[in-house]
GROMACS .gro file of C-alpha atoms in nm:
model
  324
    1MET     CA    1  -1.814   2.588   0.772
    2ASP     CA    2  -1.453   2.539   0.884
    3VAL     CA    3  -1.411   2.169   0.799
    4VAL     CA    4  -1.631   1.917   0.619
    5VAL     CA    5  -1.542   1.549   0.642
    6ILE     CA    6  -1.703   1.289   0.416
    7GLY     CA    7  -1.687   0.924   0.508
    8GLU     CA    8  -1.818   0.636   0.712
    9PRO     CA    9  -1.836   0.632   1.092
   10LEU     CA   10  -1.819   0.283   1.234
   11MET     CA   11  -1.900   0.090   1.544
   12GLU     CA   12  -1.564  -0.017   1.683
   13PHE     CA   13  -1.497  -0.337   1.871
   14SER     CA   14  -1.140  -0.299   1.995
   15ALA     CA   15  -0.921  -0.536   2.189
   16ALA     CA   16  -0.611  -0.477   2.395
   17ARG     CA   17  -0.453  -0.783   2.237
   18PRO     CA   18  -0.401  -0.902   1.876
   19LEU     CA   19  -0.716  -1.038   1.713
   20GLY     CA   20  -0.581  -1.389   1.706
   21GLU     CA   21  -0.568  -1.389   2.087
   22ALA     CA   22  -0.836  -1.139   2.194
   23VAL     CA   23  -1.139  -1.250   2.392
   24ASP     CA   24  -1.272  -0.925   2.539
   25PHE     CA   25  -1.370  -0.634   2.315
   26HIS     CA   26  -1.459  -0.276   2.402
   27LEU     CA   27  -1.747  -0.113   2.217
   28SER     CA   28  -1.674   0.236   2.094
   29PHE     CA   29  -1.721   0.461   1.791
   30SER     CA   30  -1.460   0.514   1.524
   31GLY     CA   31  -1.387   0.500   1.153
   32ASP     CA   32  -1.139   0.734   0.989
   33ALA     CA   33  -1.400   1.000   0.908
   34LEU     CA   34  -1.539   1.009   1.262
   35ASN     CA   35  -1.193   1.004   1.421
   36ALA     CA   36  -1.083   1.299   1.209
   37SER     CA   37  -1.407   1.490   1.267
   38VAL     CA   38  -1.380   1.454   1.644
   39ALA     CA   39  -1.012   1.556   1.641
   40ALA     CA   40  -1.091   1.864   1.433
   41ALA     CA   41  -1.390   1.965   1.646
   42ALA     CA   42  -1.181   1.930   1.962
   43THR     CA   43  -0.965   2.220   1.843
   44GLY     CA   44  -1.269   2.449   1.833
   45ALA     CA   45  -1.335   2.430   1.460
   46HIS     CA   46  -1.689   2.410   1.320
   47VAL     CA   47  -1.685   2.060   1.172
   48ALA     CA   48  -1.955   1.871   0.984
   49LEU     CA   49  -1.953   1.500   0.903
   50VAL     CA   50  -2.135   1.395   0.588
   51THR     CA   51  -2.246   1.033   0.590
   52ARG     CA   52  -2.526   0.780   0.605
   53VAL     CA   53  -2.593   0.553   0.901
   54GLY     CA   54  -2.830   0.262   0.937
   55ARG     CA   55  -3.183   0.299   1.068
   56ASP     CA   56  -3.082   0.111   1.379
   57GLU     CA   57  -2.970   0.170   1.737
   58PHE     CA   58  -2.605   0.180   1.637
   59GLY     CA   59  -2.674   0.456   1.385
   60GLU     CA   60  -2.853   0.658   1.650
   61ARG     CA   61  -2.564   0.608   1.890
   62LEU     CA   62  -2.309   0.719   1.633
   63ILE     CA   63  -2.497   1.041   1.568
   64ALA     CA   64  -2.529   1.105   1.940
   65PHE     CA   65  -2.158   1.035   1.993
   66ALA     CA   66  -2.053   1.274   1.717
   67ALA     CA   67  -2.283   1.546   1.851
   68SER     CA   68  -2.147   1.500   2.203
   69HIS     CA   69  -1.799   1.575   2.067
   70GLY     CA   70  -1.904   1.897   1.895
   71VAL     CA   71  -1.950   1.763   1.542
   72ASP     CA   72  -2.229   1.913   1.331
   73THR     CA   73  -2.452   1.614   1.254
   74ARG     CA   74  -2.703   1.776   1.017
   75TRP     CA   75  -2.571   1.563   0.728
   76MET     CA   76  -2.540   1.238   0.923
   77LEU     CA   77  -2.861   1.094   0.783
   78PRO     CA   78  -3.030   0.755   0.812
   79GLY     CA   79  -3.027   0.542   0.502
   80ASP     CA   80  -3.087   0.194   0.369
   81GLY     CA   81  -2.846  -0.073   0.486
   82PRO     CA   82  -2.691  -0.138   0.828
   83THR     CA   83  -2.450   0.076   1.024
   84GLY     CA   84  -2.094  -0.034   0.950
   85ALA     CA   85  -1.858  -0.184   1.207
   86TYR     CA   86  -1.510  -0.325   1.244
   87VAL     CA   87  -1.297  -0.510   1.495
   88VAL     CA   88  -0.936  -0.420   1.566
   89GLY     CA   89  -0.661  -0.567   1.775
   90ALA     CA   90  -0.435  -0.318   1.951
   91ASP     CA   91  -0.062  -0.361   1.903
   92PRO     CA   92   0.181  -0.094   2.030
   93THR     CA   93   0.428  -0.187   1.753
   94GLY     CA   94   0.185  -0.044   1.500
   95GLU     CA   95   0.096  -0.374   1.334
   96ARG     CA   96  -0.281  -0.335   1.351
   97ALA     CA   97  -0.520  -0.605   1.237
   98PHE     CA   98  -0.866  -0.500   1.113
   99ALA     CA   99  -1.170  -0.705   1.022
  100TYR     CA  100  -1.443  -0.504   0.851
  101LEU     CA  101  -1.818  -0.557   0.883
  102ARG     CA  102  -1.931  -0.288   0.641
  103SER     CA  103  -2.031  -0.452   0.313
  104GLY     CA  104  -2.358  -0.301   0.193
  105SER     CA  105  -2.364  -0.051   0.477
  106ALA     CA  106  -2.573   0.266   0.468
  107ALA     CA  107  -2.266   0.484   0.413
  108SER     CA  108  -2.144   0.268   0.125
  109ARG     CA  109  -2.466   0.361  -0.058
  110MET     CA  110  -2.395   0.734  -0.064
  111THR     CA  111  -2.407   0.901  -0.405
  112PRO     CA  112  -2.310   1.246  -0.532
  113ALA     CA  113  -2.674   1.349  -0.481
  114ASP     CA  114  -2.609   1.331  -0.106
  115LEU     CA  115  -2.386   1.636  -0.147
  116ASP     CA  116  -2.657   1.860  -0.291
  117ALA     CA  117  -2.753   2.011   0.044
  118VAL     CA  118  -2.398   2.026   0.185
  119PRO     CA  119  -2.240   2.375   0.173
  120LEU     CA  120  -1.919   2.262   0.005
  121ALA     CA  121  -1.885   2.589  -0.186
  122ALA     CA  122  -1.867   2.772   0.148
  123THR     CA  123  -1.634   2.523   0.315
  124ARG     CA  124  -1.284   2.632   0.413
  125VAL     CA  125  -1.132   2.282   0.422
  126LEU     CA  126  -1.268   1.956   0.286
  127LEU     CA  127  -1.109   1.642   0.431
  128LEU     CA  128  -1.134   1.326   0.221
  129SER     CA  129  -0.995   0.975   0.249
  130GLY     CA  130  -0.915   0.690   0.019
  131ILE     CA  131  -1.110   0.466   0.255
  132THR     CA  132  -1.430   0.653   0.169
  133ALA     CA  133  -1.360   0.606  -0.201
  134ALA     CA  134  -1.286   0.237  -0.146
  135ILE     CA  135  -1.610   0.129   0.019
  136SER     CA  136  -1.814   0.145  -0.303
  137ALA     CA  137  -1.811   0.275  -0.659
  138SER     CA  138  -2.073   0.536  -0.572
  139CYS     CA  139  -1.863   0.661  -0.280
  140ASP     CA  140  -1.566   0.694  -0.513
  141HIS     CA  141  -1.780   0.926  -0.724
  142VAL     CA  142  -1.875   1.118  -0.408
  143VAL     CA  143  -1.510   1.177  -0.320
  144ARG     CA  144  -1.419   1.296  -0.669
  145HIS     CA  145  -1.726   1.520  -0.699
  146ALA     CA  146  -1.674   1.680  -0.357
  147ALA     CA  147  -1.309   1.757  -0.434
  148GLU     CA  148  -1.403   1.922  -0.762
  149ILE     CA  149  -1.675   2.138  -0.604
  150THR     CA  150  -1.466   2.257  -0.311
  151HIS     CA  151  -1.158   2.328  -0.520
  152ALA     CA  152  -1.357   2.518  -0.782
  153ALA     CA  153  -1.508   2.736  -0.508
  154GLY     CA  154  -1.165   2.825  -0.368
  155GLY     CA  155  -1.169   2.597  -0.066
  156LYS     CA  156  -0.880   2.378   0.048
  157VAL     CA  157  -0.889   2.002  -0.006
  158VAL     CA  158  -0.686   1.759   0.204
  159TYR     CA  159  -0.673   1.399   0.081
  160ASP     CA  160  -0.538   1.107   0.280
  161PRO     CA  161  -0.492   0.806   0.046
  162ASN     CA  162  -0.524   0.569   0.346
  163TYR     CA  163  -0.483   0.255   0.136
  164ARG     CA  164  -0.647  -0.057   0.280
  165SER     CA  165  -0.584  -0.381   0.090
  166ARG     CA  166  -0.891  -0.543   0.250
  167LEU     CA  167  -1.116  -0.281   0.091
  168THR     CA  168  -0.974  -0.216  -0.253
  169THR     CA  169  -0.697  -0.277  -0.503
  170PRO     CA  170  -0.387  -0.068  -0.574
  171GLU     CA  171  -0.516  -0.002  -0.926
  172ALA     CA  172  -0.847   0.141  -0.805
  173SER     CA  173  -0.680   0.350  -0.537
  174ARG     CA  174  -0.426   0.487  -0.783
  175ALA     CA  175  -0.706   0.591  -1.018
  176THR     CA  176  -0.885   0.781  -0.742
  177LEU     CA  177  -0.563   0.944  -0.626
  178ALA     CA  178  -0.482   1.058  -0.980
  179ALA     CA  179  -0.831   1.207  -1.020
  180VAL     CA  180  -0.836   1.387  -0.685
  181ALA     CA  181  -0.474   1.509  -0.663
  182PRO     CA  182  -0.509   1.808  -0.901
  183HIS     CA  183  -0.790   1.945  -0.682
  184THR     CA  184  -0.601   1.916  -0.355
  185THR     CA  185  -0.416   2.160  -0.135
  186LEU     CA  186  -0.236   1.876   0.041
  187LEU     CA  187  -0.188   1.502   0.003
  188THR     CA  188  -0.089   1.303   0.311
  189PRO     CA  189   0.039   0.962   0.198
  190SER     CA  190   0.213   0.734   0.444
  191CYS     CA  191   0.546   0.583   0.353
  192PRO     CA  192   0.569   0.301   0.271
  193GLY     CA  193   0.207   0.200   0.347
  194ASP     CA  194   0.053   0.425   0.081
  195SER     CA  195   0.357   0.527  -0.121
  196LEU     CA  196   0.466   0.178  -0.226
  197PRO     CA  197   0.135   0.042  -0.363
  198LEU     CA  198  -0.001   0.372  -0.494
  199LEU     CA  199   0.304   0.573  -0.601
  200ASN     CA  200   0.564   0.301  -0.655
  201ALA     CA  201   0.789   0.497  -0.422
  202HIS     CA  202   1.005   0.338  -0.156
  203ASP     CA  203   1.132   0.657   0.005
  204PRO     CA  204   0.960   0.981   0.116
  205LEU     CA  205   1.131   1.209  -0.135
  206ALA     CA  206   1.026   0.990  -0.425
  207ALA     CA  207   0.673   0.975  -0.283
  208ALA     CA  208   0.656   1.354  -0.262
  209ARG     CA  209   0.780   1.391  -0.620
  210ALA     CA  210   0.517   1.145  -0.737
  211CYS     CA  211   0.247   1.350  -0.561
  212HIS     CA  212   0.364   1.663  -0.740
  213ASP     CA  213   0.367   1.476  -1.071
  214LEU     CA  214  -0.002   1.399  -1.013
  215GLY     CA  215  -0.074   1.770  -0.975
  216ALA     CA  216  -0.071   1.812  -0.597
  217PRO     CA  217   0.094   2.139  -0.488
  218ALA     CA  218   0.198   1.998  -0.151
  219ALA     CA  219   0.254   1.660   0.012
  220ALA     CA  220   0.304   1.569   0.376
  221VAL     CA  221   0.456   1.221   0.365
  222THR     CA  222   0.406   1.060   0.704
  223ARG     CA  223   0.677   0.824   0.828
  224GLY     CA  224   0.557   0.704   1.169
  225PRO     CA  225   0.833   0.750   1.429
  226ASP     CA  226   1.049   0.927   1.170
  227GLY     CA  227   0.811   1.222   1.146
  228VAL     CA  228   0.683   1.396   0.833
  229LEU     CA  229   0.848   1.507   0.514
  230LEU     CA  230   0.674   1.822   0.389
  231SER     CA  231   0.723   1.900   0.023
  232ILE     CA  232   0.576   2.213  -0.133
  233ALA     CA  233   0.619   2.254  -0.508
  234GLY     CA  234   0.902   2.494  -0.585
  235GLU     CA  235   1.047   2.479  -0.232
  236ALA     CA  236   1.307   2.263  -0.064
  237PRO     CA  237   1.154   1.969   0.127
  238ALA     CA  238   1.133   2.012   0.506
  239ASP     CA  239   1.194   1.729   0.751
  240ILE     CA  240   0.964   1.764   1.054
  241PRO     CA  241   1.073   1.531   1.337
  242ALA     CA  242   0.821   1.319   1.521
  243PHE     CA  243   0.687   1.438   1.854
  244PRO     CA  244   0.744   1.234   2.170
  245ALA     CA  245   0.432   1.040   2.266
  246PRO     CA  246   0.341   1.069   2.635
  247GLU     CA  247   0.230   0.705   2.629
  248ILE     CA  248   0.172   0.441   2.361
  249VAL     CA  249  -0.133   0.222   2.413
  250ASP     CA  250  -0.275   0.188   2.062
  251GLN     CA  251  -0.191   0.351   1.731
  252THR     CA  252  -0.541   0.311   1.586
  253GLY     CA  253  -0.667   0.645   1.458
  254ALA     CA  254  -0.343   0.839   1.507
  255GLY     CA  255  -0.329   0.925   1.138
  256ASP     CA  256  -0.691   1.041   1.152
  257ALA     CA  257  -0.615   1.265   1.450
  258PHE     CA  258  -0.326   1.409   1.250
  259ALA     CA  259  -0.548   1.481   0.950
  260GLY     CA  260  -0.834   1.626   1.155
  261ALA     CA  261  -0.626   1.863   1.365
  262LEU     CA  262  -0.426   1.965   1.058
  263ALA     CA  263  -0.743   2.045   0.862
  264ALA     CA  264  -0.882   2.247   1.152
  265ARG     CA  265  -0.568   2.458   1.177
  266LEU     CA  266  -0.566   2.514   0.802
  267SER     CA  267  -0.924   2.635   0.821
  268HIS     CA  268  -0.818   2.900   1.071
  269GLY     CA  269  -0.538   3.027   0.851
  270SER     CA  270  -0.232   2.853   0.996
  271PRO     CA  271   0.058   2.813   0.753
  272LEU     CA  272   0.096   2.458   0.628
  273PRO     CA  273   0.408   2.370   0.834
  274ASP     CA  274   0.242   2.490   1.156
  275ALA     CA  275  -0.081   2.307   1.079
  276ILE     CA  276   0.117   1.988   1.022
  277ARG     CA  277   0.299   2.027   1.354
  278ALA     CA  278  -0.032   2.071   1.534
  279GLY     CA  279  -0.161   1.756   1.363
  280MET     CA  280   0.150   1.567   1.468
  281ALA     CA  281   0.102   1.679   1.828
  282ALA     CA  282  -0.262   1.566   1.825
  283ALA     CA  283  -0.156   1.229   1.682
  284ALA     CA  284   0.110   1.181   1.949
  285ILE     CA  285  -0.140   1.251   2.225
  286SER     CA  286  -0.396   1.015   2.070
  287LEU     CA  287  -0.159   0.721   2.113
  288SER     CA  288  -0.235   0.704   2.485
  289GLY     CA  289  -0.594   0.586   2.428
  290GLN     CA  290  -0.744   0.263   2.301
  291GLY     CA  291  -0.934   0.277   1.976
  292GLY     CA  292  -0.985   0.552   1.724
  293THR     CA  293  -1.150   0.802   1.959
  294GLY     CA  294  -1.021   0.673   2.291
  295ARG     CA  295  -0.798   0.975   2.345
  296VAL     CA  296  -0.875   1.308   2.181
  297ALA     CA  297  -0.629   1.595   2.219
  298ALA     CA  298  -0.762   1.922   2.360
  299PRO     CA  299  -0.621   2.243   2.208
  300GLU     CA  300  -0.435   2.335   2.526
  301GLU     CA  301  -0.269   1.991   2.525
  302ILE     CA  302  -0.155   2.043   2.166
  303GLU     CA  303  -0.008   2.382   2.254
  304ASP     CA  304   0.159   2.242   2.565
  305LEU     CA  305   0.328   1.966   2.366
  306LEU     CA  306   0.440   2.215   2.102
  307ARG     CA  307   0.592   2.434   2.372
  308ARG     CA  308   0.768   2.140   2.535
  309VAL     CA  309   0.942   2.055   2.208
  310GLY     CA  310   1.038   2.419   2.160
  311ILE     CA  311   0.800   2.518   1.882
  312GLY     CA  312   0.554   2.747   2.057
  313ARG     CA  313   0.208   2.819   1.920
  314ALA     CA  314   0.111   2.633   1.603
  315ASP     CA  315  -0.053   2.932   1.440
  316GLY     CA  316   0.250   3.102   1.291
  317HIS     CA  317   0.254   3.387   1.546
  318ALA     CA  318   0.514   3.264   1.790
  319ALA     CA  319   0.695   2.969   1.636
  320THR     CA  320   1.050   2.946   1.763
  321ALA     CA  321   1.177   2.641   1.578
  322HIS     CA  322   1.177   2.522   1.221
  323PRO     CA  323   1.214   2.177   1.066
  324SER     CA  324   1.570   2.084   0.990
   0.00000   0.00000   0.00000
């Protein structure tokens, strides 16, 4: 297995206007775990999504959607509770408004026992999110347990804190981050969205140092239009500039596309800086679609964007530029 993602796929009702003004909504399929899974699978990686969906038509449609995008759905299983959903208003400035309809959902009822049949010990990269940990106490245990298993078996663990104040508290998120960080290969906090409430860090360098203090060997601190600060313990931090977006329609799911494409490249042996650049390219391309899976970057599009900014292939074989 190249990449395993654990989390909750959601029915998405997205609007082209802010929620306070929107009347028309488009039905699609999203959620951070699904967005990342689809982005990773689009690169050609073997990706599995581990979750529970409701025994309803929406659950069936989510499984079918994931399968149609190349995601291994063997561990997308029906469970008690409804399929989760959310509504989101699109805003090109990045100020997104979410309303969640996921309390008591099937995915929120996952427990560590749901991991028993998942080949985590044979997984190259495990991708986890703070959102998954936030949807219930049992899911928090799932995230911690999965990180421990994969790390102990020699696999890579990527953790996106993805703090959402409507789902959890800073204290709970900080506790999960502290527990998971020592098992990770890479943390990907946003600054200041994650770094301020979870790391008490106002700037990217301070955020990266705080990640290392928690035991993480590497941190990719995302800064929106300012790019990514990559900090690897024992090395000088590297500033990776943002990629030009062909078009900006909606920023929903861009961070998930970044994480998914990054994880896929790591699973195929790309060095961390090159995997991050590929993730940034996928995120930039995703901005031209509405909703979390409205625009998924194909591998040739990622390579084309990398070439156009003078980087070349994102696999370490023909890179011609380095972060300043």
